Amino acid sequence: MASYSTNEFRGGLKIMLDGDPYTIVENEFVKPGKGQAFNRVKLRNLKNGRVVEKTFKSGESVEAADVVDVDMQYLYNDGEFWHFMDPNTFEQLSASKAAVGDAALYLKEQDIVSVTLWNGEPLSVAPPNHVELRVTQCDPGVRGDTATGATKPATVETGATVKVPLFVEEGDILKIDTRTGEYISRVKE
Amino acid sequence: MTPALPIATLRKRAQLLRQLREFFSARGVLEIETPILSPYGNPDPHIDSIACALGTQRAYLQTSPEFAMKRLLVQGSGDIFQLCHAFRDGEAGRFHRPEFTLLEWYRLDFDHLQLNAEVIALIEQMREADAAPLQQVVQSYQALFIQYLCVDPLDTSMAQLRAVAQHQGLAVDSTLSLDGWLDLLLSHCIVPRLPANQLTTLIDYPASQAALARLNADTRTAARFEVFWGSLELANGYWELQDPDEHVRRFAVENAQRHAAGQPSMPVDQEFLKALQRGLPDCAGVALGVDRLLMKLLGAESLDAVCVD
């Protein structure tokens, strides 16, 4: 089984801890001149996103986590699972609600998304940073109101609700930042 | 490619090296040089020597010039200092580099407290005249642990130290020795909390962490000191151990610890042991990290900001 020594620790390295896969967020080498060296590490649990701190004795080895990010095309949702396809191999896999999480709100069929696999199983799904989605429901637009900065809620085709300016109409296509859930602009068709 | 250092940083380093030499010249301390390459390594289990091939022989880059300088002291050199590079395998981070610049000096008939006073004077002299004054505090290892963690490091157990670490929110699964637990608590829970505008001298380390310092009269603590600027360790010094048999004993303990930890044992400097038989003069010695001092003088956050790659 692959393992990493603490002196290979760096941001982004994926390791196993208490049976869960983690990614290293921050690694600090701490050593008194004449004493034991330690690696003080901040790690994010890739299953639940929680960040923990842990101290290792320098030189120790930890098991590597078999975690890879793969670009896949989102195909469809069958009511229970979300289905994805590797556009190169045409291999398909399905991900549960736990793995897809809030990304579901931005998943549009045919879009290319980043699927994180742990031992070949989907662990999480990240939509593109920016997506373009059609408004399916919102209050009627207020023509010409581009200056007040007032907003209203709009629901888009994938189910997400975003705050939009008052001039937005049903049927408009919006550019949205999926990391913040914020409206960026209206897109011309 | 790493970004080049500003020319002002190169100039500041040149100025620091010049001022350090002036400091010692004014005090009659002789600058010397010793070999960086040696057939002998450092048996300290927490310091890894970098091995290299010298023809068909194995050699090591020095982890500090300590043994070579002490041989000069035995030969009657008198007070000496050296500015050199030292090498330690596996040490890399914001405050560590595997190759770094060390200032090491020895003063005859000084004890560790007198030498500490000289270290403080040196740091003050390297600072700008208009820099805000630094508090100077000398505190014992025991007092510091009691102040910050309510535990007596000279009368404790692994179970107690483990409980303290847990209480402090440290998650550690590693197997640590008693000194390992003390190192953990000192480096994670105490040193980061030392006041930023203070030069803290830590004295009277536990006898088990004496390194090459002589023991104090209480035999539970050693005449070893470390100087911290804020929470950055700058210098480590001893009122030097003289007894040759005690040296042999301590090196054997260190190599046994290396063996137990699965590390290669290190050949002990035989020339050094021979010199000790002739008698190391009564002296105190200290090593100070020049790159770290430069960092603090420039207010830098990392060694990368002051070292050329």
XYZ file of C-alpha atoms in Angstrom:
498
model
C 0.000 0.000 0.000
C 1.324 3.419 -0.914
C 2.365 5.682 1.926
C 3.863 9.111 2.439
C 6.547 10.158 4.880
C 5.904 13.408 6.738
C 8.726 15.039 4.773
C 6.624 14.615 1.618
C 3.704 16.492 3.220
C 2.482 19.492 1.245
C -0.810 21.214 0.505
C -3.168 19.038 -1.561
C -1.613 15.685 -0.615
C -4.316 13.046 0.031
C -3.834 10.764 3.025
C -5.866 8.290 5.091
C -6.646 9.026 8.714
C -8.860 6.877 10.948
C -10.351 5.230 7.867
C -11.322 8.461 6.100
C -9.613 10.223 3.177
C -8.203 13.666 3.924
C -6.465 16.373 1.944
C -3.641 18.384 3.526
C -4.564 22.058 3.757
C -1.502 23.313 5.614
C 1.706 21.699 6.858
C 4.073 23.342 9.337
C 7.414 21.798 10.318
C 7.986 22.424 14.030
C 11.270 21.510 15.662
C 13.092 22.670 18.736
C 16.798 22.916 17.863
C 17.701 20.001 20.077
C 14.492 18.014 20.264
C 11.833 16.001 18.559
C 10.614 17.322 15.194
C 6.899 17.439 14.402
C 4.670 18.168 11.449
C 1.677 20.194 12.530
C -0.928 19.629 9.862
C -4.357 21.022 8.987
C -6.429 18.493 7.063
C -9.830 18.510 5.435
C -11.978 15.399 5.615
C -12.976 14.713 2.016
C -16.190 12.979 3.079
C -17.686 15.694 5.254
C -15.494 18.744 4.585
C -14.527 19.195 8.237
C -11.089 20.650 8.901
C -9.056 19.091 11.719
C -5.569 19.686 13.121
C -3.186 16.859 13.766
C 0.431 16.601 14.862
C 2.725 13.894 13.530
C 6.183 12.955 14.691
C 8.428 13.866 11.743
C 9.626 10.837 9.821
C 6.442 8.860 10.442
C 4.615 7.418 7.467
C 0.923 7.616 6.758
C -1.147 5.679 4.278
C -1.832 7.453 1.000
C -5.468 7.921 0.027
C -6.304 6.727 -3.487
C -8.092 9.933 -4.394
C -8.177 11.438 -7.897
C -10.124 14.209 -9.568
C -11.612 13.235 -12.930
C -13.429 15.480 -15.426
C -16.733 13.786 -16.288
C -19.876 14.676 -18.161
C -23.096 14.828 -16.141
C -25.747 12.700 -17.850
C -28.960 12.570 -15.801
C -30.548 12.014 -12.421
C -32.784 8.941 -12.014
C -34.461 10.192 -8.863
C -31.927 8.529 -6.577
C -28.535 8.637 -8.278
C -26.690 11.120 -10.452
C -25.025 9.522 -13.472
C -21.727 10.656 -14.984
C -19.634 9.559 -17.941
C -15.937 9.759 -18.651
C -15.922 11.503 -22.072
C -12.744 9.681 -23.084
C -13.524 6.100 -22.078
C -17.341 6.434 -22.085
C -17.238 4.631 -18.739
C -20.211 5.555 -16.581
C -20.680 5.746 -12.853
C -23.384 6.860 -10.467
C -23.083 9.046 -7.388
C -25.359 9.206 -4.366
C -26.894 12.305 -2.779
C -24.160 12.204 -0.093
C -21.430 12.521 -2.728
C -23.154 15.073 -4.947
C -24.330 17.297 -2.090
C -25.093 20.927 -2.959
C -23.461 20.519 -6.371
C -26.829 19.017 -7.437
C -28.264 22.534 -7.498
C -25.990 23.458 -10.416
C -25.752 20.216 -12.390
C -26.999 20.640 -15.934
C -27.075 17.716 -18.310
C -24.057 17.607 -20.674
C -21.935 19.882 -18.451
C -18.401 18.773 -17.632
C -17.830 18.580 -13.881
C -14.978 17.455 -11.632
C -15.723 14.182 -9.831
C -13.436 13.215 -6.950
C -13.001 9.453 -6.788
C -11.818 7.547 -3.727
C -10.872 3.959 -4.536
C -12.816 4.454 -7.762
C -16.018 5.531 -5.976
C -17.374 9.085 -6.227
C -16.588 11.030 -3.078
C -17.671 14.486 -4.153
C -18.684 16.446 -7.230
C -17.617 19.985 -8.075
C -19.532 21.859 -10.775
C -17.609 24.328 -12.980
C -16.898 27.603 -11.146
C -19.225 29.387 -13.577
C -22.384 27.882 -15.032
C -25.026 29.283 -17.380
C -28.567 28.384 -16.370
C -32.057 29.385 -17.513
C -34.469 31.072 -15.119
C -37.561 28.919 -14.671
C -39.347 31.042 -12.134
C -39.206 34.612 -10.832
C -41.378 37.708 -10.384
C -41.917 39.755 -13.557
C -39.047 41.963 -14.617
C -38.928 45.688 -13.893
C -37.795 47.200 -17.139
C -34.917 49.619 -17.049
C -34.214 49.211 -13.333
C -30.478 48.656 -13.411
C -29.407 51.187 -10.824
C -31.211 50.603 -7.536
C -29.244 47.485 -6.593
C -32.455 45.853 -5.369
C -32.734 42.082 -5.866
C -35.373 39.369 -6.018
C -35.108 35.558 -5.856
C -35.005 33.571 -9.091
C -35.117 29.807 -9.485
C -33.057 28.284 -12.291
C -33.577 25.088 -14.276
C -31.341 22.974 -11.998
C -33.207 24.007 -8.839
C -30.844 26.604 -7.377
C -32.305 29.888 -6.144
C -30.161 32.973 -6.688
C -30.595 36.653 -5.902
C -30.904 38.546 -9.176
C -31.446 42.192 -10.219
C -35.046 43.262 -10.765
C -34.783 43.391 -14.587
C -34.294 39.608 -14.885
C -37.180 37.755 -16.559
C -38.264 34.131 -16.687
C -36.488 32.450 -19.602
C -33.333 34.565 -19.235
C -30.018 32.752 -19.086
C -27.823 33.711 -16.142
C -24.126 33.268 -15.432
C -23.713 32.069 -11.823
C -20.662 31.537 -9.611
C -21.230 28.074 -8.099
C -18.696 28.646 -5.285
C -20.706 31.523 -3.815
C -24.106 30.900 -5.408
C -24.051 34.493 -6.667
C -25.467 35.949 -9.873
C -22.754 37.358 -12.147
C -24.540 38.510 -15.306
C -27.292 37.894 -17.821
C -26.135 35.989 -20.900
C -27.354 36.905 -24.376
C -28.660 33.951 -26.368
C 11.835 29.567 -10.631
C 11.801 31.212 -7.234
C 11.751 34.998 -7.224
C 15.068 36.712 -6.683
C 15.717 38.376 -3.339
C 15.599 42.170 -3.285
C 19.067 43.680 -3.441
C 18.246 45.423 -0.143
C 18.043 41.999 1.529
C 21.457 41.018 0.169
C 22.861 44.309 1.484
C 21.264 43.771 4.907
C 22.858 40.317 5.130
C 26.252 41.739 4.181
C 25.830 44.448 6.803
C 24.847 41.871 9.449
C 27.869 39.662 8.705
C 30.149 42.723 8.911
C 28.591 43.853 12.199
C 28.891 40.382 13.698
C 32.591 40.315 12.871
C 33.027 43.788 14.356
C 31.216 42.693 17.517
C 33.685 39.856 18.104
C 36.722 41.768 16.948
C 35.969 44.478 19.532
C 35.804 41.780 22.210
C 39.004 40.033 21.197
C 37.306 36.860 19.988
C 39.228 35.175 17.169
C 37.493 34.210 13.923
C 38.392 30.677 12.882
C 37.351 28.174 10.199
C 37.016 24.408 10.545
C 36.205 21.725 7.943
C 32.600 21.419 6.835
C 33.243 17.825 5.739
C 34.087 15.218 8.381
C 34.406 11.444 8.624
C 32.246 11.693 11.765
C 28.523 12.419 12.050
C 26.362 13.765 14.850
C 24.911 11.057 17.120
C 22.099 13.354 18.358
C 18.950 11.291 17.566
C 17.000 14.423 16.593
C 19.577 15.719 14.143
C 20.280 13.857 10.917
C 23.652 14.317 9.279
C 23.824 14.414 5.496
C 26.169 11.692 4.300
C 28.241 11.984 1.179
C 30.934 9.996 -0.579
C 34.531 11.130 -0.269
C 36.289 8.823 -2.700
C 35.445 5.395 -1.342
C 35.001 6.744 2.192
C 31.799 7.939 3.753
C 31.867 11.503 5.031
C 29.310 13.826 6.605
C 28.464 17.492 6.210
C 28.686 19.164 9.605
C 25.454 19.694 11.538
C 27.381 22.296 13.546
C 31.079 23.115 14.007
C 30.894 22.201 17.722
C 33.342 19.280 17.887
C 35.907 20.884 15.596
C 35.814 24.157 17.530
C 36.167 22.391 20.873
C 39.280 20.658 19.549
C 40.738 24.106 18.888
C 39.823 25.173 22.430
C 41.747 22.171 23.771
C 44.727 23.246 21.649
C 44.687 26.609 23.399
C 42.961 28.810 20.838
C 41.306 30.992 23.482
C 37.978 32.682 22.694
C 36.828 31.817 19.153
C 33.900 32.348 16.818
C 32.917 30.979 13.438
C 30.410 31.920 10.738
C 29.690 28.861 8.622
C 27.083 26.788 6.903
C 25.601 23.784 8.693
C 23.476 21.001 7.225
C 20.619 18.981 8.695
C 18.760 16.393 6.687
C 14.968 16.496 6.639
C 14.610 19.971 8.137
C 12.523 22.128 5.846
C 9.807 24.616 6.609
C 9.164 28.254 7.217
C 11.860 28.379 9.911
C 14.054 25.505 8.778
C 16.279 24.849 5.801
C 18.528 21.822 5.348
C 21.440 24.241 4.801
C 21.705 27.346 6.943
C 24.177 29.896 8.260
C 25.315 29.377 11.822
C 27.243 31.646 14.135
C 28.947 29.665 16.878
C 31.225 31.025 19.572
C 33.024 29.955 22.743
C 34.088 32.068 25.694
C 36.638 30.844 28.260
C 35.700 31.183 31.936
C 32.115 32.189 31.070
C 29.165 30.302 32.473
C 25.933 29.996 30.498
C 24.356 33.044 32.142
C 27.313 35.267 31.260
C 27.219 33.947 27.715
C 23.460 34.575 27.545
C 24.121 38.195 28.485
C 26.554 38.401 25.580
C 24.005 36.868 23.178
C 21.450 39.478 24.249
C 24.035 42.259 23.822
C 24.853 40.951 20.350
C 21.196 40.893 19.262
C 20.661 44.409 20.611
C 23.750 45.672 18.798
C 22.544 44.220 15.484
C 19.225 46.078 15.744
C 18.647 49.582 14.429
C 19.359 52.224 17.064
C 15.786 53.518 16.807
C 14.076 50.091 16.979
C 11.519 49.676 19.755
C 13.142 48.137 22.831
C 12.730 44.420 23.496
C 11.862 43.104 26.938
C 14.500 40.729 28.303
C 13.313 37.832 30.412
C 15.251 34.869 31.807
C 13.023 32.014 32.897
C 13.595 28.411 33.894
C 12.153 25.549 31.880
C 10.284 24.478 34.980
C 8.778 27.910 35.680
C 7.663 28.296 32.072
C 5.813 24.952 32.047
C 4.141 25.786 35.345
C 3.167 29.249 34.116
C 1.659 28.148 30.794
C 0.523 24.579 31.429
C 0.384 24.124 35.224
C 2.622 21.084 35.028
C 6.054 20.503 36.591
C 8.296 19.170 33.808
C 10.789 17.810 36.350
C 8.177 15.787 38.196
C 5.678 14.423 35.705
C 4.706 11.325 33.753
C 3.891 10.494 30.150
C 0.253 9.979 31.156
C 0.065 13.447 32.684
C 1.757 15.108 29.694
C -0.525 13.234 27.297
C -3.520 14.532 29.280
C -2.163 18.089 29.143
C -1.687 17.803 25.367
C -5.245 16.535 25.004
C -6.544 19.352 27.174
C -4.681 21.787 24.902
C -6.512 20.327 21.915
C -3.508 18.579 20.361
C -4.299 15.428 18.390
C -1.255 13.133 18.477
C -1.227 9.376 17.987
C 2.546 9.025 17.818
C 4.566 7.101 20.337
C 6.620 9.704 22.156
C 9.193 9.527 24.921
C 8.800 11.680 28.029
C 11.143 14.230 26.452
C 9.174 13.934 23.212
C 6.002 14.948 25.074
C 7.874 17.858 26.667
C 9.166 18.911 23.223
C 5.629 18.709 21.854
C 4.156 20.896 24.587
C 7.029 23.386 24.521
C 6.938 23.804 20.742
C 3.139 23.759 20.283
C 1.711 25.314 23.443
C 4.391 27.474 25.076
C 6.797 28.918 22.521
C 4.004 30.224 20.219
C 2.656 32.180 23.210
C 5.900 33.936 24.156
C 5.435 37.719 23.855
C 6.426 39.016 20.407
C 8.514 41.958 21.631
C 10.489 39.912 24.140
C 13.837 38.145 24.156
C 13.134 35.112 26.314
C 16.043 33.091 27.631
C 15.025 29.625 28.716
C 17.453 28.108 31.218
C 17.800 24.983 33.368
C 16.585 22.390 30.877
C 15.793 18.943 32.286
C 18.955 16.854 32.746
C 17.639 14.428 30.098
C 17.909 17.309 27.588
C 21.367 18.428 28.670
C 22.913 17.641 25.262
C 26.541 18.676 25.936
C 25.869 21.029 28.841
C 27.115 20.225 32.322
C 24.480 19.442 34.954
C 23.543 22.032 37.552
C 24.265 21.323 41.233
C 20.708 19.976 41.656
C 21.591 17.264 39.031
C 17.971 17.430 37.790
C 18.648 20.299 35.409
C 21.389 21.243 32.974
C 23.343 24.484 32.425
C 21.809 24.852 28.970
C 20.041 27.922 27.623
C 18.055 28.907 24.574
C 17.200 32.396 23.396
C 13.886 33.149 21.664
C 13.013 36.397 19.896
C 9.262 36.360 20.167
C 8.428 32.746 19.434
C 11.404 32.151 17.147
C 14.271 30.140 18.606
C 17.513 31.946 17.796
C 20.271 30.409 19.890
C 21.156 27.342 21.925
C 24.084 27.306 24.338
C 25.788 25.438 27.158
C 28.124 25.872 30.023
C 30.160 23.136 28.429
C 30.487 19.637 29.796
C 34.168 18.799 30.365
C 34.217 15.206 31.697
C 35.398 12.918 28.845
C 33.771 9.792 30.333
C 30.423 11.551 30.607
C 30.741 12.522 26.926
C 31.272 8.884 25.975
C 28.291 7.879 28.082
C 25.986 10.500 26.542
C 27.026 9.613 22.980
C 26.352 5.931 23.733
C 22.863 6.822 25.035
C 22.207 8.861 21.886
C 23.323 6.079 19.571
C 21.174 3.628 21.559
C 18.203 5.949 21.051
C 18.987 6.102 17.336
C 19.146 2.319 17.200
C 15.796 2.002 19.027
C 14.207 4.430 16.559
C 15.577 2.501 13.580
C 18.028 5.268 12.650
C 21.609 4.527 11.597
C 24.104 4.939 14.420
C 26.684 7.673 13.903
C 30.437 7.281 14.210
C 31.531 9.462 17.130
C 34.316 11.957 16.476
C 37.341 10.095 17.851
C 39.627 13.119 17.528
C 37.181 15.048 19.674
C 37.124 12.326 22.339
C 40.944 12.260 22.338
C 41.067 16.029 22.702
C 38.675 15.873 25.668
C 41.164 13.576 27.446
C 43.648 16.432 27.277
C 41.087 18.689 28.894
C 38.513 21.107 27.509
C 39.018 24.472 29.231
C 36.200 25.812 31.385
C 34.018 27.607 28.858
C 30.544 28.322 27.581
C 29.499 28.053 23.934
C 26.484 28.978 21.858
C 25.177 28.570 18.308
C 22.936 31.219 16.779
C 20.916 30.963 13.564
C 22.061 33.870 11.390
C 19.307 33.466 8.784
C 16.681 33.592 11.511
C 18.279 36.656 13.094
C 18.235 38.342 9.675
C 14.562 37.379 9.333
C 13.711 39.064 12.614
C 15.796 42.145 11.840
C 13.898 42.548 8.555
C 10.525 41.602 10.027
C 10.290 38.744 7.493
C 7.861 35.857 7.959
C 9.909 33.070 6.441
C 13.519 32.039 5.806
C 12.720 32.028 2.093
C 12.532 35.811 2.315
C 16.175 36.109 3.429
C 18.004 33.137 1.874
C 19.222 32.858 -1.716
C 18.013 29.680 -3.444
